[in-house]
Coordinates of C-alpha atoms in Angstrom, one line a residue:
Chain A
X1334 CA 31.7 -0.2 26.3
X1335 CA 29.5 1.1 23.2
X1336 CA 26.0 0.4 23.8
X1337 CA 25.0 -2.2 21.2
X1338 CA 23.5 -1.1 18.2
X1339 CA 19.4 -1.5 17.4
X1340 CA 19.2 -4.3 15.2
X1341 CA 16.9 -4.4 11.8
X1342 CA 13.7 -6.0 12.7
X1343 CA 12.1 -8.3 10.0
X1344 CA 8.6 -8.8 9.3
X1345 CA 7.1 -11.7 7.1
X1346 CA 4.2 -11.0 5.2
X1347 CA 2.3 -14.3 3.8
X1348 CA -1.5 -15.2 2.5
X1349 CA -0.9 -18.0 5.5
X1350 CA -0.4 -17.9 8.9
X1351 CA 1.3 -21.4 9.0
X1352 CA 3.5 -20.3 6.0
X1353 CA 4.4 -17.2 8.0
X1354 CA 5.1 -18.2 11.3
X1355 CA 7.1 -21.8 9.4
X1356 CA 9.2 -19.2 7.3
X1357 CA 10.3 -17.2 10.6
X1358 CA 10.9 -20.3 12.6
X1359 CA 13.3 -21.4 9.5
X1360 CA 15.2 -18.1 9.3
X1361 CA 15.7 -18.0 13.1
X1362 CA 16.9 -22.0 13.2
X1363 CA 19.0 -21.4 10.3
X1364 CA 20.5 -18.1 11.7
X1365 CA 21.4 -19.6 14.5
X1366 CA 24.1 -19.0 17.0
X1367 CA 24.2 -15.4 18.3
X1368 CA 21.5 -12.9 19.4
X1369 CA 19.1 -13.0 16.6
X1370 CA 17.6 -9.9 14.9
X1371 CA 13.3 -9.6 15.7
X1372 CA 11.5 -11.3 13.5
X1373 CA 7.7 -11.3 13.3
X1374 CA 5.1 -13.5 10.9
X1375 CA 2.2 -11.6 9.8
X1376 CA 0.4 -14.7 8.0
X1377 CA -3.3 -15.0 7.1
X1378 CA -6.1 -12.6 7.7
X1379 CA -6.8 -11.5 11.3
X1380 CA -9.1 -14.6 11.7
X1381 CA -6.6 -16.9 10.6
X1382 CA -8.2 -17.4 7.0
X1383 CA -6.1 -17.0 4.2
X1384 CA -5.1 -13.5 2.9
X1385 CA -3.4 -10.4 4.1
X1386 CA -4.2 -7.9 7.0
X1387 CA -3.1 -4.0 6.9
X1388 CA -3.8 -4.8 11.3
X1389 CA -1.9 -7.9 11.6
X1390 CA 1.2 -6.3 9.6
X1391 CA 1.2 -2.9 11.7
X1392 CA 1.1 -4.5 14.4
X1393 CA 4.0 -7.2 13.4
X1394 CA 6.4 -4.3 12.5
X1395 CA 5.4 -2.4 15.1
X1396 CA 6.6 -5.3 17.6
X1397 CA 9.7 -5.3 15.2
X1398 CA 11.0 -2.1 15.2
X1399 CA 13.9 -1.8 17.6
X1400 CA 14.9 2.1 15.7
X1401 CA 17.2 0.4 13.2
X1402 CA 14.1 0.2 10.5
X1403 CA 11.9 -2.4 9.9
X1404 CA 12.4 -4.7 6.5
X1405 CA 9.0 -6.2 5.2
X1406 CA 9.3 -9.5 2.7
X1407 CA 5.9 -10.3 1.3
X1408 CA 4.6 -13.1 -0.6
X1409 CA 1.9 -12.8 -3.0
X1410 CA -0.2 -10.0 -4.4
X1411 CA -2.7 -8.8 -2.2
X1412 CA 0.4 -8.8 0.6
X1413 CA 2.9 -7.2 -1.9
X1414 CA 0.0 -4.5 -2.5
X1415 CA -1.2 -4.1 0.9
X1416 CA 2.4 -3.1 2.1
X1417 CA 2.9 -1.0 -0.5
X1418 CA -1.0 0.8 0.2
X1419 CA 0.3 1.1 3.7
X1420 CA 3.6 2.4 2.9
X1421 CA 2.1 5.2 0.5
X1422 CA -0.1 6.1 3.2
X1423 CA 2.8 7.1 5.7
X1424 CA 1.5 6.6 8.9
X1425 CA 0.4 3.3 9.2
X1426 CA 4.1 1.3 9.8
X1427 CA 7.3 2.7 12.1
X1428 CA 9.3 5.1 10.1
X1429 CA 12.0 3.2 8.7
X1430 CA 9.9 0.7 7.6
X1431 CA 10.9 -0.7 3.4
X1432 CA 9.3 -3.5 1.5
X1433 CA 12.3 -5.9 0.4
X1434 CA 11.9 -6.8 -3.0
X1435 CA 13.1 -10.5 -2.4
X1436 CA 12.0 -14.4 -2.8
X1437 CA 10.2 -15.1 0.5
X1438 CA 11.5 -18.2 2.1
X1439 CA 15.5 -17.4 0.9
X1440 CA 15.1 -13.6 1.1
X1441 CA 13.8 -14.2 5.0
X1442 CA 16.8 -16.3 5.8
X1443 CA 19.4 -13.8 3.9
X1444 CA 17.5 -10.9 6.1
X1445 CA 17.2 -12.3 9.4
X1446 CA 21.1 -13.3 9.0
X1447 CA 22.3 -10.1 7.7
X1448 CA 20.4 -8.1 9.8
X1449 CA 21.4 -10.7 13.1
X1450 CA 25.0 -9.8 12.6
X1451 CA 24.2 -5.7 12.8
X1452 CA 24.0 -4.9 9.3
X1453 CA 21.7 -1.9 8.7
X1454 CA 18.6 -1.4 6.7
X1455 CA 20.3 -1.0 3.1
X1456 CA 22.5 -4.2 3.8
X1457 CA 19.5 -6.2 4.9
X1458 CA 17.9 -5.8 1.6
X1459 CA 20.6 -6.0 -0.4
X1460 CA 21.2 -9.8 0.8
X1461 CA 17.4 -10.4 0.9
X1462 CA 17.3 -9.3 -2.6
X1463 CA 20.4 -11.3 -3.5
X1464 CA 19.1 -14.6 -3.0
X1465 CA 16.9 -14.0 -6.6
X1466 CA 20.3 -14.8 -7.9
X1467 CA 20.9 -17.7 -7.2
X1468 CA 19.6 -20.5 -9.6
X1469 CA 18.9 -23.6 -9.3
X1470 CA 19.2 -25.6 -11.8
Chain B
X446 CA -21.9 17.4 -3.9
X447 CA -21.6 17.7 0.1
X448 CA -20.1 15.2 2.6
X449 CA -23.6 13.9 2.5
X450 CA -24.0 12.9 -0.8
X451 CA -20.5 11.0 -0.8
X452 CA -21.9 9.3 2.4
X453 CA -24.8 8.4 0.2
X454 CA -22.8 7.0 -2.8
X455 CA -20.6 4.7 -1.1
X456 CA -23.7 3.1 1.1
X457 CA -25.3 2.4 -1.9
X458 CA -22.3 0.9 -3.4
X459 CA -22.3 -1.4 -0.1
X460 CA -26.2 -2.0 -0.8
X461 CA -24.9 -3.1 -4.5
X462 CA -22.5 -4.7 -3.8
X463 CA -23.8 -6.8 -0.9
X464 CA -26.8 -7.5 -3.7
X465 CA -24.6 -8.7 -6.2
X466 CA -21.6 -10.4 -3.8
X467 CA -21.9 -13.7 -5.1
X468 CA -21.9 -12.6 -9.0
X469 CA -19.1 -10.9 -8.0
X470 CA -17.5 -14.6 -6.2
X471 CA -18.7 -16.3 -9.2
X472 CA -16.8 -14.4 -11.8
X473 CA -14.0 -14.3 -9.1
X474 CA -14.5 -18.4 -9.1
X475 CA -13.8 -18.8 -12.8
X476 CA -10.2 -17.5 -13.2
X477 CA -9.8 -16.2 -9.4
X478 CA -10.1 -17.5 -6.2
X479 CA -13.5 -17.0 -5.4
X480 CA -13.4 -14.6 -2.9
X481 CA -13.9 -11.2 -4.5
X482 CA -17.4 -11.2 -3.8
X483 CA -17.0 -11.8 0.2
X484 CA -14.1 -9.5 0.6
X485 CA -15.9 -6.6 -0.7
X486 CA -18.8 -7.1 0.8
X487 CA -16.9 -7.1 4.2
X488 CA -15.3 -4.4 3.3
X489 CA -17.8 -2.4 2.1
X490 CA -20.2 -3.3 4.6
X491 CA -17.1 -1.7 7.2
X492 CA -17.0 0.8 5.2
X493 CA -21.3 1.5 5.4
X494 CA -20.6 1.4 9.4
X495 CA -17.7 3.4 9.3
X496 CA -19.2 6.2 8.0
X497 CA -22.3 5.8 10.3
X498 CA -20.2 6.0 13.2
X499 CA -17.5 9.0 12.5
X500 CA -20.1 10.9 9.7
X501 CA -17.1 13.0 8.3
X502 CA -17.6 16.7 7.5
X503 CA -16.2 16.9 3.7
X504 CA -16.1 14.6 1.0
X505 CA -12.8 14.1 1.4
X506 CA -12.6 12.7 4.4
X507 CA -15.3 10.8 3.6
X508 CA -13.3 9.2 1.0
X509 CA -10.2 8.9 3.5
X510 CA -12.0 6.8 6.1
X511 CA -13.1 4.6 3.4
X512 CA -10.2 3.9 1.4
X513 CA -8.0 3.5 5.0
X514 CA -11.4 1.0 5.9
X515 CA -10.7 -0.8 2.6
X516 CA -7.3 -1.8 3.3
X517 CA -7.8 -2.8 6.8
X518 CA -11.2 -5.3 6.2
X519 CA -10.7 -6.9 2.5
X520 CA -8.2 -8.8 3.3
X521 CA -7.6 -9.7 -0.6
X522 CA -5.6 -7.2 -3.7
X523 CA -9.2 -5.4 -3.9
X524 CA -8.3 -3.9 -0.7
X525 CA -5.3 -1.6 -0.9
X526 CA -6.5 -1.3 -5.0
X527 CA -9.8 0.4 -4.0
X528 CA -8.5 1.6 -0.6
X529 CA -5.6 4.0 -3.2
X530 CA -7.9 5.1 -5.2
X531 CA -10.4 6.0 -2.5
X532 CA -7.6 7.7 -0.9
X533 CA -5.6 9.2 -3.5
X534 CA -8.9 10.9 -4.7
X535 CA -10.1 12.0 -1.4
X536 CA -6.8 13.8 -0.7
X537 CA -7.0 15.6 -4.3
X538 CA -10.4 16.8 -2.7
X539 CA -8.5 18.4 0.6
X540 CA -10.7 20.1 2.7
X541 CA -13.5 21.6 0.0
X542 CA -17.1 21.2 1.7
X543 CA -18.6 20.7 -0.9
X544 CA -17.2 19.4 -4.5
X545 CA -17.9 20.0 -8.5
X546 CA -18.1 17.5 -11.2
X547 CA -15.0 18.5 -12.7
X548 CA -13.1 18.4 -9.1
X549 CA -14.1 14.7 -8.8
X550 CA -13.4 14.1 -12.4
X551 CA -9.7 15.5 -11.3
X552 CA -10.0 13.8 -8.0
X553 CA -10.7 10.2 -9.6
X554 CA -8.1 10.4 -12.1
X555 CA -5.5 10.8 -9.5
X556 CA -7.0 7.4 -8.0
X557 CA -7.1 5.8 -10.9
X558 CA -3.1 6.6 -12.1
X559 CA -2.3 5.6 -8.1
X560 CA -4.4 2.0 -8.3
X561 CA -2.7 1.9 -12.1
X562 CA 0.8 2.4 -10.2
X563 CA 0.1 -0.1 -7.7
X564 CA -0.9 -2.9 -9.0
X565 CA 2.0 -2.2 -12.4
X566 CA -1.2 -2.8 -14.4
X567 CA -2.8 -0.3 -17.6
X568 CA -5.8 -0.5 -19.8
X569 CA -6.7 -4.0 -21.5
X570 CA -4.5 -6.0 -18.8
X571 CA -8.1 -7.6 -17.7
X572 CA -8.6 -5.5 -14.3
X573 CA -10.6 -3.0 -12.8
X574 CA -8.9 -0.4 -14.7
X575 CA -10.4 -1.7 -17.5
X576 CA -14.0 -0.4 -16.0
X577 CA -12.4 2.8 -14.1
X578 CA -10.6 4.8 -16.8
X579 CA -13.1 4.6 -19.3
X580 CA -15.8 5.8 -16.3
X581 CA -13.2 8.5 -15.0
X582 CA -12.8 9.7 -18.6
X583 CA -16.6 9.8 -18.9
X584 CA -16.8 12.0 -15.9
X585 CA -18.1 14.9 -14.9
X586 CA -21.4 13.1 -16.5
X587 CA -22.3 10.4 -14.0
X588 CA -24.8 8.3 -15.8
X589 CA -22.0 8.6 -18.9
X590 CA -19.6 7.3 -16.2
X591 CA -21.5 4.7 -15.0
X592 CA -22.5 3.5 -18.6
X593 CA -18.6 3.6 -19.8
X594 CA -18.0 1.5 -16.6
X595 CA -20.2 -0.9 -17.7
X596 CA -19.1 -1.5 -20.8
X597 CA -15.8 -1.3 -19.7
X598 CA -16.6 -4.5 -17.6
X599 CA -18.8 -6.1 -20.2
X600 CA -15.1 -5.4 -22.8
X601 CA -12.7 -7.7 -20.3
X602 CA -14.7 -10.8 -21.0
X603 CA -12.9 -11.2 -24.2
X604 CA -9.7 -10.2 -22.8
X605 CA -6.8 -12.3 -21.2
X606 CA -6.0 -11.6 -18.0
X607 CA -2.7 -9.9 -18.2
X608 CA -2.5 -8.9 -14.4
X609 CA -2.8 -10.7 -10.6
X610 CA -3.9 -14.5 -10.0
X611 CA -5.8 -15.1 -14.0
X612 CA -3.0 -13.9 -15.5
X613 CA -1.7 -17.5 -14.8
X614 CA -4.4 -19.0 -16.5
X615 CA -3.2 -17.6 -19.9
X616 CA -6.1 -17.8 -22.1
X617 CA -7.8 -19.7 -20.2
X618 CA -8.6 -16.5 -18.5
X619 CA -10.6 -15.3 -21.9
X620 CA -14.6 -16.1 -21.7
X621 CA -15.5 -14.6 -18.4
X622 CA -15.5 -11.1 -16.8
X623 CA -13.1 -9.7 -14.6
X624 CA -14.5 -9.7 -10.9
X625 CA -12.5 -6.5 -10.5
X626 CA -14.4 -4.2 -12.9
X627 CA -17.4 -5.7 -11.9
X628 CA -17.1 -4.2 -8.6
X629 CA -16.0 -0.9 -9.9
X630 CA -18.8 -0.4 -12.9
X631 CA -21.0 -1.2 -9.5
X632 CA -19.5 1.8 -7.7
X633 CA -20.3 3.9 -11.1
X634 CA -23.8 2.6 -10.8
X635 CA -24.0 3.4 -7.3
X636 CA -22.8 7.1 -8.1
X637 CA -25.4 7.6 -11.1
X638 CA -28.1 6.7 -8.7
X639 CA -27.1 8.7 -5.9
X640 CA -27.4 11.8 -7.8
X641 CA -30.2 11.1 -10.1
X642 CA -31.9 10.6 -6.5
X643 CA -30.2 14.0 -5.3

């Protein structure tokens, strides 16, 4: 039998612990069944106030990255810029590593599901980034 | 300019900026969220120890271990905004031990198009740019830099915020001066007095 595949690993970048660690807990509930994909919140700054940490996110994809490539979905300025900083800088995050352009709370659920059912890096964003189209109203 | 007197610029831009943190969180108060002022000065302050403890050898790894400093203590956008153009320019500088006007003219203005890249902002969208290109283009004279920075700053007040967290305050953003190039006509200040001390 095949050895199974590495799966994506998904990191959450957010200005909030809470909303980081809430938005992973609702991906993983609503992707359900199977063996999930890793996910890992990097909320808040590194004393739990609110902003973004270049530590707390390194660390986060670091735990993340099973070899598949790691996709990052961030909030809000400063944690849209800080991954891109640390992405520019080449060192800092598992090679691998790609900034999802997606909405946060739908693009986490799209990526932990895609990437749950052995999708690869490309696909992972792909559906991430596909949940900007759907409207609501 | 040696390793030494980048050391000496960015410590007094942590002296300067510590001084002026909560003009910086005021303007940051009015169409931000009040934290400019703090973040810098934690950042800068990490950056002041930083350099205490490793000393680099050239000025561009001076800048290096500031700008990587930057984006792992600010904690807010002026992080990874400073941190690239702290970075981008000290790896235009390579290896040089020592560094001529024009060089850091060159070295800046590759910062400046990476922080313009980053954040999707250009001149007259109410940010830090607004203080740094008119300083970079001033450059190699550092007093002119540091006066064009000023003004640069003193300009955004009548802008609206085109760019980050005021740019949702529409013109309610006009009036008041964009924390951002506050903190950089600071760093401009901070360079004119290190070298009219040199």
């Amino acid at each position: 039998m095949p050895e199974r595949q590495a799966r994506v690993g998904i990191v959450l970048v957010s200005h909030s612990r809470e909303v980081a660690q809430a938005v992973a807990a609702l991906a993983a509930g609503l992707a359900g069944g199977g063996e999930l994909a890793p996910v890992e919140a990097a909320g808040g700054t590194a004393d739990g106030g609110l902003g973004t940490s270049a530590e707390l996110i390194a660390g986060a994809a670091r735990r993340a990255d099973r070899g598949a490539g790691v996709a990052v979905l961030a909030d809000l300025g400063s944690a849209v810029l800080t991954v891109q900083a640390m992405l520019a800088e080449g060192d800092e995050l598992p090679r691998g590593t790609r900034l999802v352009d997606a909405p946060f709370v739908e693009g986490a659920v799209a990526a932990l599901v895609t990437a749950s059912a052995g999708a690869d890096l490309a696909a992972v964003a792909e559906a991430a980034g596909e949940a900007y189209t759907y409207r609501k109203t | 300019m040696d390793a030494g007197f980048f050391r000496r610029w960015l410590t007094t831009a942590a002296r300067a900026v510590e001084r002026d943190a909560d003009r910086l969180t005021a303007l940051d108060s009015a169409i931000g969220d009040a934290d400019h002022g703090s973040n810098m000065r934690r950042g800068m302050a990490a950056v002041a120890a930083a350099l205490d403890a490793e000393e680099p050898a050239t000025p561009g790894a001076v800048l290096l271990l500031a700008g990587r400093t930057l984006v792992s203590t600010v904690g807010g956008a002026s992080g990874p905004l400073y941190g690239t153009l702290l970075r981008r320019a000290g790896k235009a500088l390579g290896d040089a031990e020592r560094v001529e006007g024009e060089e850091l003219r060159e070295a800046l203005a590759a910062g400046a198009d990476a922080v313009a890249r980053l954040g999707g902002a250009a001149q007259g969208d109410k940010t830090m740019l607004d203080a740094l290109l008119p300083a970079v283009a001033a450059l190699p004279d550092l007093a002119a830099a540091a006066g064009a920075a000023e003004r640069g700053a003193e300009a955004t007040v009548a802008l609206r915020a085109r760019r980050g967290r005021a740019s949702y305050l529409g013109e309610r953003s006009e009036g008041h001066m964009d924390p951002g190039s506050a903190s950089t006509a600071l760093l401009f200040l901070a360079l004119a007095e290190v070298a009219d001390d040199a």
